[in-house]
PDB file of C-alpha atoms in Angstrom:
ATOM      1  CA  MET A   1      88.590 102.253 104.767  1.00 74.00           C
ATOM      2  CA  PRO A   2      89.245 104.445 107.841  1.00 84.00           C
ATOM      3  CA  TYR A   3      90.543 107.959 107.345  1.00 91.00           C
ATOM      4  CA  ARG A   4      94.223 107.514 108.230  1.00 96.00           C
ATOM      5  CA  ARG A   5      96.811 110.094 109.283  1.00 98.00           C
ATOM      6  CA  VAL A   6     100.317 109.544 107.885  1.00 98.00           C
ATOM      7  CA  LEU A   7     103.416 111.492 108.885  1.00 98.00           C
ATOM      8  CA  THR A   8     106.005 111.865 106.131  1.00 98.00           C
ATOM      9  CA  ILE A   9     109.463 113.165 107.053  1.00 98.00           C
ATOM     10  CA  GLN A  10     111.784 114.465 104.333  1.00 97.00           C
ATOM     11  CA  ASP A  11     113.066 117.709 102.871  1.00 96.00           C
ATOM     12  CA  ILE A  12     111.182 120.331 100.876  1.00 96.00           C
ATOM     13  CA  SER A  13     112.672 121.392  97.560  1.00 95.00           C
ATOM     14  CA  CYS A  14     110.409 124.367  96.795  1.00 96.00           C
ATOM     15  CA  VAL A  15     110.973 123.931  93.041  1.00 96.00           C
ATOM     16  CA  GLY A  16     111.809 120.618  91.467  1.00 94.00           C
ATOM     17  CA  GLN A  17     109.019 118.092  92.033  1.00 95.00           C
ATOM     18  CA  CYS A  18     110.703 115.796  94.525  1.00 94.00           C
ATOM     19  CA  SER A  19     110.611 114.911  98.231  1.00 95.00           C
ATOM     20  CA  LEU A  20     107.733 116.624 100.073  1.00 97.00           C
ATOM     21  CA  THR A  21     106.454 118.565  97.074  1.00 97.00           C
ATOM     22  CA  VAL A  22     105.754 115.133  95.601  1.00 97.00           C
ATOM     23  CA  ALA A  23     104.805 113.194  98.735  1.00 98.00           C
ATOM     24  CA  LEU A  24     102.247 115.666 100.082  1.00 98.00           C
ATOM     25  CA  PRO A  25     100.044 115.956  96.973  1.00 98.00           C
ATOM     26  CA  ILE A  26     100.274 112.251  96.109  1.00 98.00           C
ATOM     27  CA  LEU A  27      99.416 110.982  99.572  1.00 98.00           C
ATOM     28  CA  SER A  28      96.599 113.545  99.801  1.00 98.00           C
ATOM     29  CA  ALA A  29      95.253 112.390  96.418  1.00 97.00           C
ATOM     30  CA  CYS A  30      95.242 108.861  97.776  1.00 97.00           C
ATOM     31  CA  GLY A  31      92.732 110.036 100.421  1.00 96.00           C
ATOM     32  CA  LEU A  32      95.085 110.201 103.404  1.00 97.00           C
ATOM     33  CA  GLU A  33      95.479 112.963 105.977  1.00 98.00           C
ATOM     34  CA  THR A  34      99.097 113.899 105.303  1.00 98.00           C
ATOM     35  CA  VAL A  35     101.170 115.563 107.999  1.00 98.00           C
ATOM     36  CA  ILE A  36     104.669 116.729 107.088  1.00 98.00           C
ATOM     37  CA  LEU A  37     107.866 117.191 109.072  1.00 98.00           C
ATOM     38  CA  PRO A  38     110.397 118.985 106.841  1.00 97.00           C
ATOM     39  CA  SER A  39     114.006 118.013 107.479  1.00 96.00           C
ATOM     40  CA  ALA A  40     115.248 121.005 105.427  1.00 96.00           C
ATOM     41  CA  VAL A  41     113.963 123.663 103.038  1.00 96.00           C
ATOM     42  CA  LEU A  42     115.757 124.178  99.722  1.00 94.00           C
ATOM     43  CA  SER A  43     114.937 126.837  97.111  1.00 96.00           C
ATOM     44  CA  THR A  44     115.312 124.147  94.427  1.00 93.00           C
ATOM     45  CA  HIS A  45     116.575 120.603  94.302  1.00 93.00           C
ATOM     46  CA  THR A  46     120.296 120.099  93.777  1.00 89.00           C
ATOM     47  CA  ALA A  47     120.364 118.316  90.405  1.00 87.00           C
ATOM     48  CA  GLY A  48     120.857 120.834  87.651  1.00 86.00           C
ATOM     49  CA  PHE A  49     120.185 124.019  89.561  1.00 90.00           C
ATOM     50  CA  SER A  50     123.026 126.215  90.879  1.00 91.00           C
ATOM     51  CA  GLY A  51     123.177 128.726  93.705  1.00 93.00           C
ATOM     52  CA  PHE A  52     120.272 127.109  95.612  1.00 93.00           C
ATOM     53  CA  THR A  53     119.585 127.980  99.232  1.00 95.00           C
ATOM     54  CA  VAL A  54     119.352 125.451 102.040  1.00 94.00           C
ATOM     55  CA  ARG A  55     117.864 125.839 105.522  1.00 95.00           C
ATOM     56  CA  ASP A  56     118.599 122.861 107.812  1.00 95.00           C
ATOM     57  CA  LEU A  57     115.716 122.196 110.191  1.00 97.00           C
ATOM     58  CA  THR A  58     117.374 119.539 112.349  1.00 97.00           C
ATOM     59  CA  ASP A  59     117.277 121.655 115.492  1.00 97.00           C
ATOM     60  CA  ASP A  60     113.523 122.304 115.095  1.00 97.00           C
ATOM     61  CA  MET A  61     112.610 118.600 115.181  1.00 97.00           C
ATOM     62  CA  PRO A  62     112.644 118.076 118.984  1.00 97.00           C
ATOM     63  CA  ALA A  63     110.469 121.116 119.623  1.00 97.00           C
ATOM     64  CA  ILE A  64     107.959 120.018 116.957  1.00 98.00           C
ATOM     65  CA  LYS A  65     107.807 116.581 118.513  1.00 98.00           C
ATOM     66  CA  ALA A  66     107.331 118.064 121.997  1.00 98.00           C
ATOM     67  CA  HIS A  67     104.438 120.190 120.783  1.00 98.00           C
ATOM     68  CA  TRP A  68     102.789 117.219 119.126  1.00 98.00           C
ATOM     69  CA  GLN A  69     103.105 115.246 122.357  1.00 97.00           C
ATOM     70  CA  LYS A  70     101.575 118.125 124.313  1.00 97.00           C
ATOM     71  CA  GLU A  71      98.632 118.208 121.916  1.00 98.00           C
ATOM     72  CA  ASN A  72      98.333 114.399 121.969  1.00 97.00           C
ATOM     73  CA  ILE A  73      98.826 114.232 118.192  1.00 98.00           C
ATOM     74  CA  ARG A  74      99.532 110.698 117.013  1.00 98.00           C
ATOM     75  CA  PHE A  75      99.908 108.968 113.676  1.00 98.00           C
ATOM     76  CA  ASP A  76      98.508 105.918 111.914  1.00 98.00           C
ATOM     77  CA  ALA A  77     101.638 105.461 109.746  1.00 98.00           C
ATOM     78  CA  PHE A  78     105.129 106.854 109.167  1.00 98.00           C
ATOM     79  CA  TYR A  79     106.911 107.317 105.842  1.00 98.00           C
ATOM     80  CA  THR A  80     110.438 108.678 105.655  1.00 98.00           C
ATOM     81  CA  GLY A  81     112.399 109.905 102.659  1.00 96.00           C
ATOM     82  CA  TYR A  82     115.598 111.938 102.312  1.00 95.00           C
ATOM     83  CA  LEU A  83     117.107 112.695 105.744  1.00 96.00           C
ATOM     84  CA  GLY A  84     120.072 115.002 105.879  1.00 93.00           C
ATOM     85  CA  SER A  85     122.207 113.666 108.752  1.00 96.00           C
ATOM     86  CA  THR A  86     122.677 110.936 111.354  1.00 97.00           C
ATOM     87  CA  LYS A  87     121.244 113.329 113.938  1.00 97.00           C
ATOM     88  CA  GLN A  88     118.054 113.612 111.931  1.00 98.00           C
ATOM     89  CA  ILE A  89     117.798 109.841 111.694  1.00 98.00           C
ATOM     90  CA  ASP A  90     118.007 109.610 115.486  1.00 98.00           C
ATOM     91  CA  TYR A  91     115.224 112.167 115.876  1.00 98.00           C
ATOM     92  CA  VAL A  92     113.066 110.340 113.322  1.00 98.00           C
ATOM     93  CA  SER A  93     113.636 107.006 115.012  1.00 97.00           C
ATOM     94  CA  ASP A  94     112.472 108.487 118.329  1.00 97.00           C
ATOM     95  CA  ILE A  95     109.358 110.007 116.736  1.00 98.00           C
ATOM     96  CA  MET A  96     108.393 106.672 115.156  1.00 98.00           C
ATOM     97  CA  LYS A  97     108.821 104.895 118.503  1.00 96.00           C
ATOM     98  CA  THR A  98     106.770 107.346 120.526  1.00 97.00           C
ATOM     99  CA  LEU A  99     104.083 108.998 118.391  1.00 98.00           C
ATOM    100  CA  GLY A 100     102.488 106.077 116.607  1.00 98.00           C
ATOM    101  CA  ASN A 101      99.040 104.631 117.227  1.00 97.00           C
ATOM    102  CA  SER A 102      98.874 100.893 117.834  1.00 96.00           C
ATOM    103  CA  GLY A 103     100.043  98.992 114.767  1.00 95.00           C
ATOM    104  CA  ALA A 104     101.220 102.090 112.883  1.00 98.00           C
ATOM    105  CA  PRO A 105     103.455 100.866 110.049  1.00 98.00           C
ATOM    106  CA  LYS A 106     106.910 102.353 109.675  1.00 98.00           C
ATOM    107  CA  ILE A 107     107.903 102.722 106.019  1.00 98.00           C
ATOM    108  CA  VAL A 108     111.399 103.836 105.129  1.00 98.00           C
ATOM    109  CA  ASP A 109     112.710 104.923 101.776  1.00 98.00           C
ATOM    110  CA  PRO A 110     116.508 104.998 102.450  1.00 97.00           C
ATOM    111  CA  ALA A 111     117.062 107.776  99.935  1.00 95.00           C
ATOM    112  CA  MET A 112     120.827 108.053  99.975  1.00 96.00           C
ATOM    113  CA  ALA A 113     122.385 106.623  96.798  1.00 95.00           C
ATOM    114  CA  ASP A 114     121.977 105.702  93.134  1.00 93.00           C
ATOM    115  CA  PHE A 115     124.013 104.472  90.209  1.00 93.00           C
ATOM    116  CA  GLY A 116     126.494 102.784  92.501  1.00 95.00           C
ATOM    117  CA  LYS A 117     127.372 105.867  94.565  1.00 96.00           C
ATOM    118  CA  LEU A 118     126.222 107.620  97.730  1.00 96.00           C
ATOM    119  CA  TYR A 119     124.775 111.096  97.350  1.00 92.00           C
ATOM    120  CA  PRO A 120     127.516 113.725  97.974  1.00 88.00           C
ATOM    121  CA  ALA A 121     126.320 114.657 101.492  1.00 87.00           C
ATOM    122  CA  PHE A 122     126.579 111.119 102.890  1.00 95.00           C
ATOM    123  CA  ASP A 123     129.293 108.777 104.173  1.00 96.00           C
ATOM    124  CA  MET A 124     129.537 105.318 105.703  1.00 97.00           C
ATOM    125  CA  PRO A 125     128.571 106.408 109.259  1.00 97.00           C
ATOM    126  CA  TYR A 126     125.368 107.731 107.677  1.00 97.00           C
ATOM    127  CA  VAL A 127     124.833 104.342 105.972  1.00 97.00           C
ATOM    128  CA  ALA A 128     125.266 102.579 109.329  1.00 97.00           C
ATOM    129  CA  LYS A 129     122.687 104.835 110.943  1.00 98.00           C
ATOM    130  CA  MET A 130     120.263 104.388 108.065  1.00 98.00           C
ATOM    131  CA  SER A 131     120.666 100.614 108.464  1.00 97.00           C
ATOM    132  CA  GLU A 132     119.469 100.982 112.057  1.00 97.00           C
ATOM    133  CA  LEU A 133     116.412 102.911 110.876  1.00 97.00           C
ATOM    134  CA  CYS A 134     115.669 100.230 108.294  1.00 97.00           C
ATOM    135  CA  ALA A 135     115.919  97.568 110.984  1.00 96.00           C
ATOM    136  CA  GLN A 136     113.167  99.432 112.871  1.00 96.00           C
ATOM    137  CA  ALA A 137     110.966  99.614 109.775  1.00 97.00           C
ATOM    138  CA  ASP A 138     108.131  97.336 108.785  1.00 97.00           C
ATOM    139  CA  ILE A 139     108.684  98.080 105.087  1.00 98.00           C
ATOM    140  CA  ILE A 140     111.712  99.452 103.227  1.00 98.00           C
ATOM    141  CA  LEU A 141     111.881 100.700  99.648  1.00 98.00           C
ATOM    142  CA  PRO A 142     115.535 100.773  98.547  1.00 98.00           C
ATOM    143  CA  ASN A 143     116.927 100.816  95.022  1.00 97.00           C
ATOM    144  CA  ILE A 144     119.731  98.376  94.207  1.00 97.00           C
ATOM    145  CA  THR A 145     122.520 100.848  95.061  1.00 97.00           C
ATOM    146  CA  GLU A 146     120.986 101.601  98.444  1.00 98.00           C
ATOM    147  CA  ALA A 147     120.465  97.912  99.083  1.00 98.00           C
ATOM    148  CA  CYS A 148     124.139  97.268  98.391  1.00 98.00           C
ATOM    149  CA  PHE A 149     125.259  99.928 100.835  1.00 98.00           C
ATOM    150  CA  LEU A 150     122.833  98.677 103.490  1.00 98.00           C
ATOM    151  CA  THR A 151     124.064  95.090 103.169  1.00 97.00           C
ATOM    152  CA  GLY A 152     127.737  95.512 102.275  1.00 96.00           C
ATOM    153  CA  MET A 153     127.311  93.673  98.976  1.00 97.00           C
ATOM    154  CA  ASP A 154     129.272  94.784  95.893  1.00 96.00           C
ATOM    155  CA  TYR A 155     127.260  96.889  93.461  1.00 97.00           C
ATOM    156  CA  ARG A 156     126.909  95.428  89.974  1.00 94.00           C
ATOM    157  CA  GLU A 157     125.646  96.964  86.776  1.00 90.00           C
ATOM    158  CA  GLU A 158     124.976  93.492  85.426  1.00 92.00           C
ATOM    159  CA  TYR A 159     123.510  90.742  87.604  1.00 95.00           C
ATOM    160  CA  ASP A 160     121.299  87.689  87.622  1.00 95.00           C
ATOM    161  CA  GLN A 161     118.376  86.523  89.742  1.00 94.00           C
ATOM    162  CA  ALA A 162     120.659  84.815  92.236  1.00 96.00           C
ATOM    163  CA  TYR A 163     122.416  88.130  92.972  1.00 97.00           C
ATOM    164  CA  ILE A 164     119.056  89.885  93.586  1.00 96.00           C
ATOM    165  CA  GLU A 165     117.813  87.088  95.807  1.00 95.00           C
ATOM    166  CA  GLU A 166     121.014  87.269  97.886  1.00 96.00           C
ATOM    167  CA  LEU A 167     120.522  91.015  98.194  1.00 96.00           C
ATOM    168  CA  ILE A 168     116.957  90.516  99.395  1.00 96.00           C
ATOM    169  CA  ALA A 169     118.065  87.892 101.921  1.00 95.00           C
ATOM    170  CA  LYS A 170     120.666  90.235 103.405  1.00 96.00           C
ATOM    171  CA  LEU A 171     118.146  93.103 103.542  1.00 96.00           C
ATOM    172  CA  THR A 172     115.686  91.013 105.521  1.00 94.00           C
ATOM    173  CA  GLN A 173     118.470  90.102 107.938  1.00 94.00           C
ATOM    174  CA  LEU A 174     118.510  93.753 108.945  1.00 93.00           C
ATOM    175  CA  GLY A 175     115.215  93.092 110.682  1.00 92.00           C
ATOM    176  CA  THR A 176     112.568  94.537 108.349  1.00 92.00           C
ATOM    177  CA  ARG A 177     109.647  92.283 107.442  1.00 90.00           C
ATOM    178  CA  THR A 178     108.987  93.495 103.929  1.00 97.00           C
ATOM    179  CA  VAL A 179     111.307  94.729 101.152  1.00 98.00           C
ATOM    180  CA  VAL A 180     110.258  96.541  97.990  1.00 98.00           C
ATOM    181  CA  LEU A 181     113.394  96.576  95.816  1.00 98.00           C
ATOM    182  CA  THR A 182     113.144  98.984  92.900  1.00 97.00           C
ATOM    183  CA  GLY A 183     115.092  99.269  89.652  1.00 94.00           C
ATOM    184  CA  VAL A 184     115.483  95.516  89.104  1.00 96.00           C
ATOM    185  CA  SER A 185     116.137  94.656  85.444  1.00 94.00           C
ATOM    186  CA  TYR A 186     116.793  91.236  83.907  1.00 93.00           C
ATOM    187  CA  HIS A 187     116.334  92.418  80.303  1.00 89.00           C
ATOM    188  CA  PRO A 188     117.675  95.602  78.575  1.00 87.00           C
ATOM    189  CA  ASP A 189     114.223  96.873  77.600  1.00 89.00           C
ATOM    190  CA  LYS A 190     112.487  96.000  80.878  1.00 91.00           C
ATOM    191  CA  LEU A 191     112.551  97.313  84.442  1.00 93.00           C
ATOM    192  CA  GLY A 192     110.800  96.072  87.522  1.00 94.00           C
ATOM    193  CA  VAL A 193     110.298  95.858  91.259  1.00 97.00           C
ATOM    194  CA  LEU A 194     110.759  92.829  93.495  1.00 97.00           C
ATOM    195  CA  VAL A 195     108.625  92.498  96.615  1.00 98.00           C
ATOM    196  CA  SER A 196     109.695  90.188  99.438  1.00 97.00           C
ATOM    197  CA  GLU A 197     107.193  89.413 102.173  1.00 95.00           C
ATOM    198  CA  SER A 198     108.052  86.806 104.815  1.00 87.00           C
ATOM    199  CA  GLY A 199     110.292  84.994 102.365  1.00 84.00           C
ATOM    200  CA  LYS A 200     107.857  85.077  99.429  1.00 93.00           C
ATOM    201  CA  MET A 201     109.212  86.988  96.437  1.00 95.00           C
ATOM    202  CA  THR A 202     107.104  88.519  93.679  1.00 97.00           C
ATOM    203  CA  TYR A 203     108.555  90.332  90.664  1.00 96.00           C
ATOM    204  CA  TYR A 204     106.603  92.842  88.635  1.00 96.00           C
ATOM    205  CA  GLU A 205     108.130  93.862  85.323  1.00 94.00           C
ATOM    206  CA  HIS A 206     107.226  96.794  83.102  1.00 88.00           C
ATOM    207  CA  LYS A 207     108.709  98.526  80.093  1.00 85.00           C
ATOM    208  CA  ARG A 208     111.852 100.585  80.540  1.00 87.00           C
ATOM    209  CA  ILE A 209     111.782 104.188  79.398  1.00 85.00           C
ATOM    210  CA  PRO A 210     115.313 105.314  78.396  1.00 80.00           C
ATOM    211  CA  LYS A 211     114.800 108.849  79.713  1.00 76.00           C
ATOM    212  CA  SER A 212     115.852 109.358  83.339  1.00 77.00           C
ATOM    213  CA  CYS A 213     113.834 111.949  85.256  1.00 86.00           C
ATOM    214  CA  HIS A 214     114.551 113.564  88.612  1.00 89.00           C
ATOM    215  CA  GLY A 215     112.118 112.764  91.400  1.00 92.00           C
ATOM    216  CA  THR A 216     110.670 109.544  90.015  1.00 94.00           C
ATOM    217  CA  GLY A 217     111.878 107.602  93.050  1.00 94.00           C
ATOM    218  CA  ASP A 218     109.860 109.928  95.263  1.00 96.00           C
ATOM    219  CA  VAL A 219     106.828 109.562  93.005  1.00 97.00           C
ATOM    220  CA  TYR A 220     107.136 105.775  93.127  1.00 97.00           C
ATOM    221  CA  ALA A 221     107.614 105.577  96.895  1.00 98.00           C
ATOM    222  CA  SER A 222     104.746 107.967  97.641  1.00 98.00           C
ATOM    223  CA  VAL A 223     102.258 106.123  95.417  1.00 98.00           C
ATOM    224  CA  CYS A 224     103.352 102.762  96.847  1.00 98.00           C
ATOM    225  CA  VAL A 225     102.925 104.048 100.417  1.00 98.00           C
ATOM    226  CA  GLY A 226      99.572 105.643  99.613  1.00 98.00           C
ATOM    227  CA  ALA A 227      98.228 102.485  97.988  1.00 98.00           C
ATOM    228  CA  MET A 228      99.360 100.289 100.904  1.00 98.00           C
ATOM    229  CA  LEU A 229      97.746 102.606 103.423  1.00 97.00           C
ATOM    230  CA  LYS A 230      94.517 102.467 101.399  1.00 96.00           C
ATOM    231  CA  GLY A 231      94.410  98.732 101.869  1.00 96.00           C
ATOM    232  CA  ARG A 232      96.144  97.423  98.773  1.00 97.00           C
ATOM    233  CA  SER A 233      98.544  94.523  99.187  1.00 97.00           C
ATOM    234  CA  VAL A 234     102.237  95.335  98.991  1.00 97.00           C
ATOM    235  CA  VAL A 235     102.492  93.573  95.614  1.00 97.00           C
ATOM    236  CA  GLU A 236      99.497  95.473  94.224  1.00 97.00           C
ATOM    237  CA  ALA A 237     100.819  98.768  95.594  1.00 98.00           C
ATOM    238  CA  ALA A 238     104.217  98.113  94.020  1.00 97.00           C
ATOM    239  CA  ARG A 239     102.611  97.383  90.665  1.00 97.00           C
ATOM    240  CA  LEU A 240     100.320 100.437  90.833  1.00 97.00           C
ATOM    241  CA  ALA A 241     103.225 102.694  91.765  1.00 97.00           C
ATOM    242  CA  ALA A 242     105.398 101.390  88.919  1.00 96.00           C
ATOM    243  CA  ASP A 243     102.654 101.908  86.353  1.00 96.00           C
ATOM    244  CA  PHE A 244     101.867 105.403  87.645  1.00 97.00           C
ATOM    245  CA  THR A 245     105.521 106.413  87.545  1.00 96.00           C
ATOM    246  CA  VAL A 246     105.837 105.215  83.933  1.00 95.00           C
ATOM    247  CA  ARG A 247     102.773 107.274  82.991  1.00 96.00           C
ATOM    248  CA  CYS A 248     104.298 110.346  84.673  1.00 96.00           C
ATOM    249  CA  ILE A 249     107.488 109.987  82.639  1.00 95.00           C
ATOM    250  CA  GLU A 250     105.505 109.494  79.450  1.00 94.00           C
ATOM    251  CA  ASN A 251     103.503 112.620  80.320  1.00 95.00           C
ATOM    252  CA  THR A 252     106.761 114.617  80.515  1.00 95.00           C
ATOM    253  CA  ILE A 253     108.723 113.292  77.532  1.00 92.00           C
ATOM    254  CA  GLY A 254     108.862 115.835  74.734  1.00 88.00           C
ATOM    255  CA  ASP A 255     108.772 118.901  76.977  1.00 92.00           C
ATOM    256  CA  ALA A 256     112.367 120.115  76.895  1.00 90.00           C
ATOM    257  CA  ASN A 257     111.563 122.928  79.336  1.00 93.00           C
ATOM    258  CA  HIS A 258     110.456 120.448  81.989  1.00 94.00           C
ATOM    259  CA  TRP A 259     113.864 118.867  82.709  1.00 92.00           C
ATOM    260  CA  TYR A 260     113.740 119.091  86.506  1.00 93.00           C
ATOM    261  CA  GLY A 261     111.022 116.547  87.314  1.00 94.00           C
ATOM    262  CA  VAL A 262     107.929 114.786  86.000  1.00 96.00           C
ATOM    263  CA  LYS A 263     104.505 116.249  85.355  1.00 96.00           C
ATOM    264  CA  PHE A 264     102.614 114.044  87.782  1.00 97.00           C
ATOM    265  CA  GLU A 265      99.936 116.544  88.863  1.00 97.00           C
ATOM    266  CA  PRO A 266      97.622 116.033  85.829  1.00 97.00           C
ATOM    267  CA  LEU A 267      97.441 112.323  86.716  1.00 97.00           C
ATOM    268  CA  LEU A 268      96.503 112.734  90.391  1.00 97.00           C
ATOM    269  CA  ALA A 269      92.755 112.634  89.749  1.00 97.00           C
ATOM    270  CA  GLU A 270      93.221 109.329  87.924  1.00 96.00           C
ATOM    271  CA  LEU A 271      95.249 107.983  90.891  1.00 97.00           C
ATOM    272  CA  GLY A 272      92.591 109.105  93.325  1.00 95.00           C
ATOM    273  CA  ARG A 273      89.876 107.317  91.354  1.00 95.00           C
ATOM    274  CA  GLU A 274      91.940 104.118  91.251  1.00 93.00           C
ATOM    275  CA  LEU A 275      92.313 104.147  95.034  1.00 93.00           C
ATOM    276  CA  ALA A 276      88.820 105.341  95.899  1.00 87.00           C
ATOM    277  CA  ASP A 277      87.124 103.316  98.626  1.00 71.00           C
TER     278      ASP A 277
END
């Protein structure tokens, strides 16, 4: 496999094992040159910590892009995570349109909602702008809540296969070619991911772990992106990412002091071996 350069754009929570502090080490362990564009710097993530600091880097993005253009720096793939505003989405869209090498895939994790609700910083104009970014993407990785906001469908705690298939159909109507829908569960003790590629749907199911951990969505997305860029099929990448995320949670259960994320770092060598050329 060629040595590929991926640009990932999301925030940095200095403490908390999420966003770029997850994406950078995971993508690097996958064997990819990983370039970062921070959308903001936070002292910690916002779930469970209080008094955290935030530095918004929106206004730095155009100058960073201009410098990359001057140096003729280009990318073999793009992967976006949490973006803090509609203005940031516009900047990211422009970067993806102008700084990619031929065929560079655009992969969007529309990190904006969960459990039926938008994150506190976001509103419906943000959803509309994120829908535009997803339409530009080759692959999107929403959870069910995000998929509902993107499509205008009602969020349901309980659903059947027909509901999920309708959700997938509406997501593809946005314009993206491939959807990786996470958090799909048809049985109380199971969880899974549904991959839709050009109308073909594949469901991968794994055991559900009752414990919810912060940052697992970022772990999942980063492993999935890394595996795809290392030549794995989308279905295989989705399966590998799900299994890795489960192992990370299992590696953290029982450590009451580690409530703010999952201990994924001890498993990175294993991930690297699995994706070795």
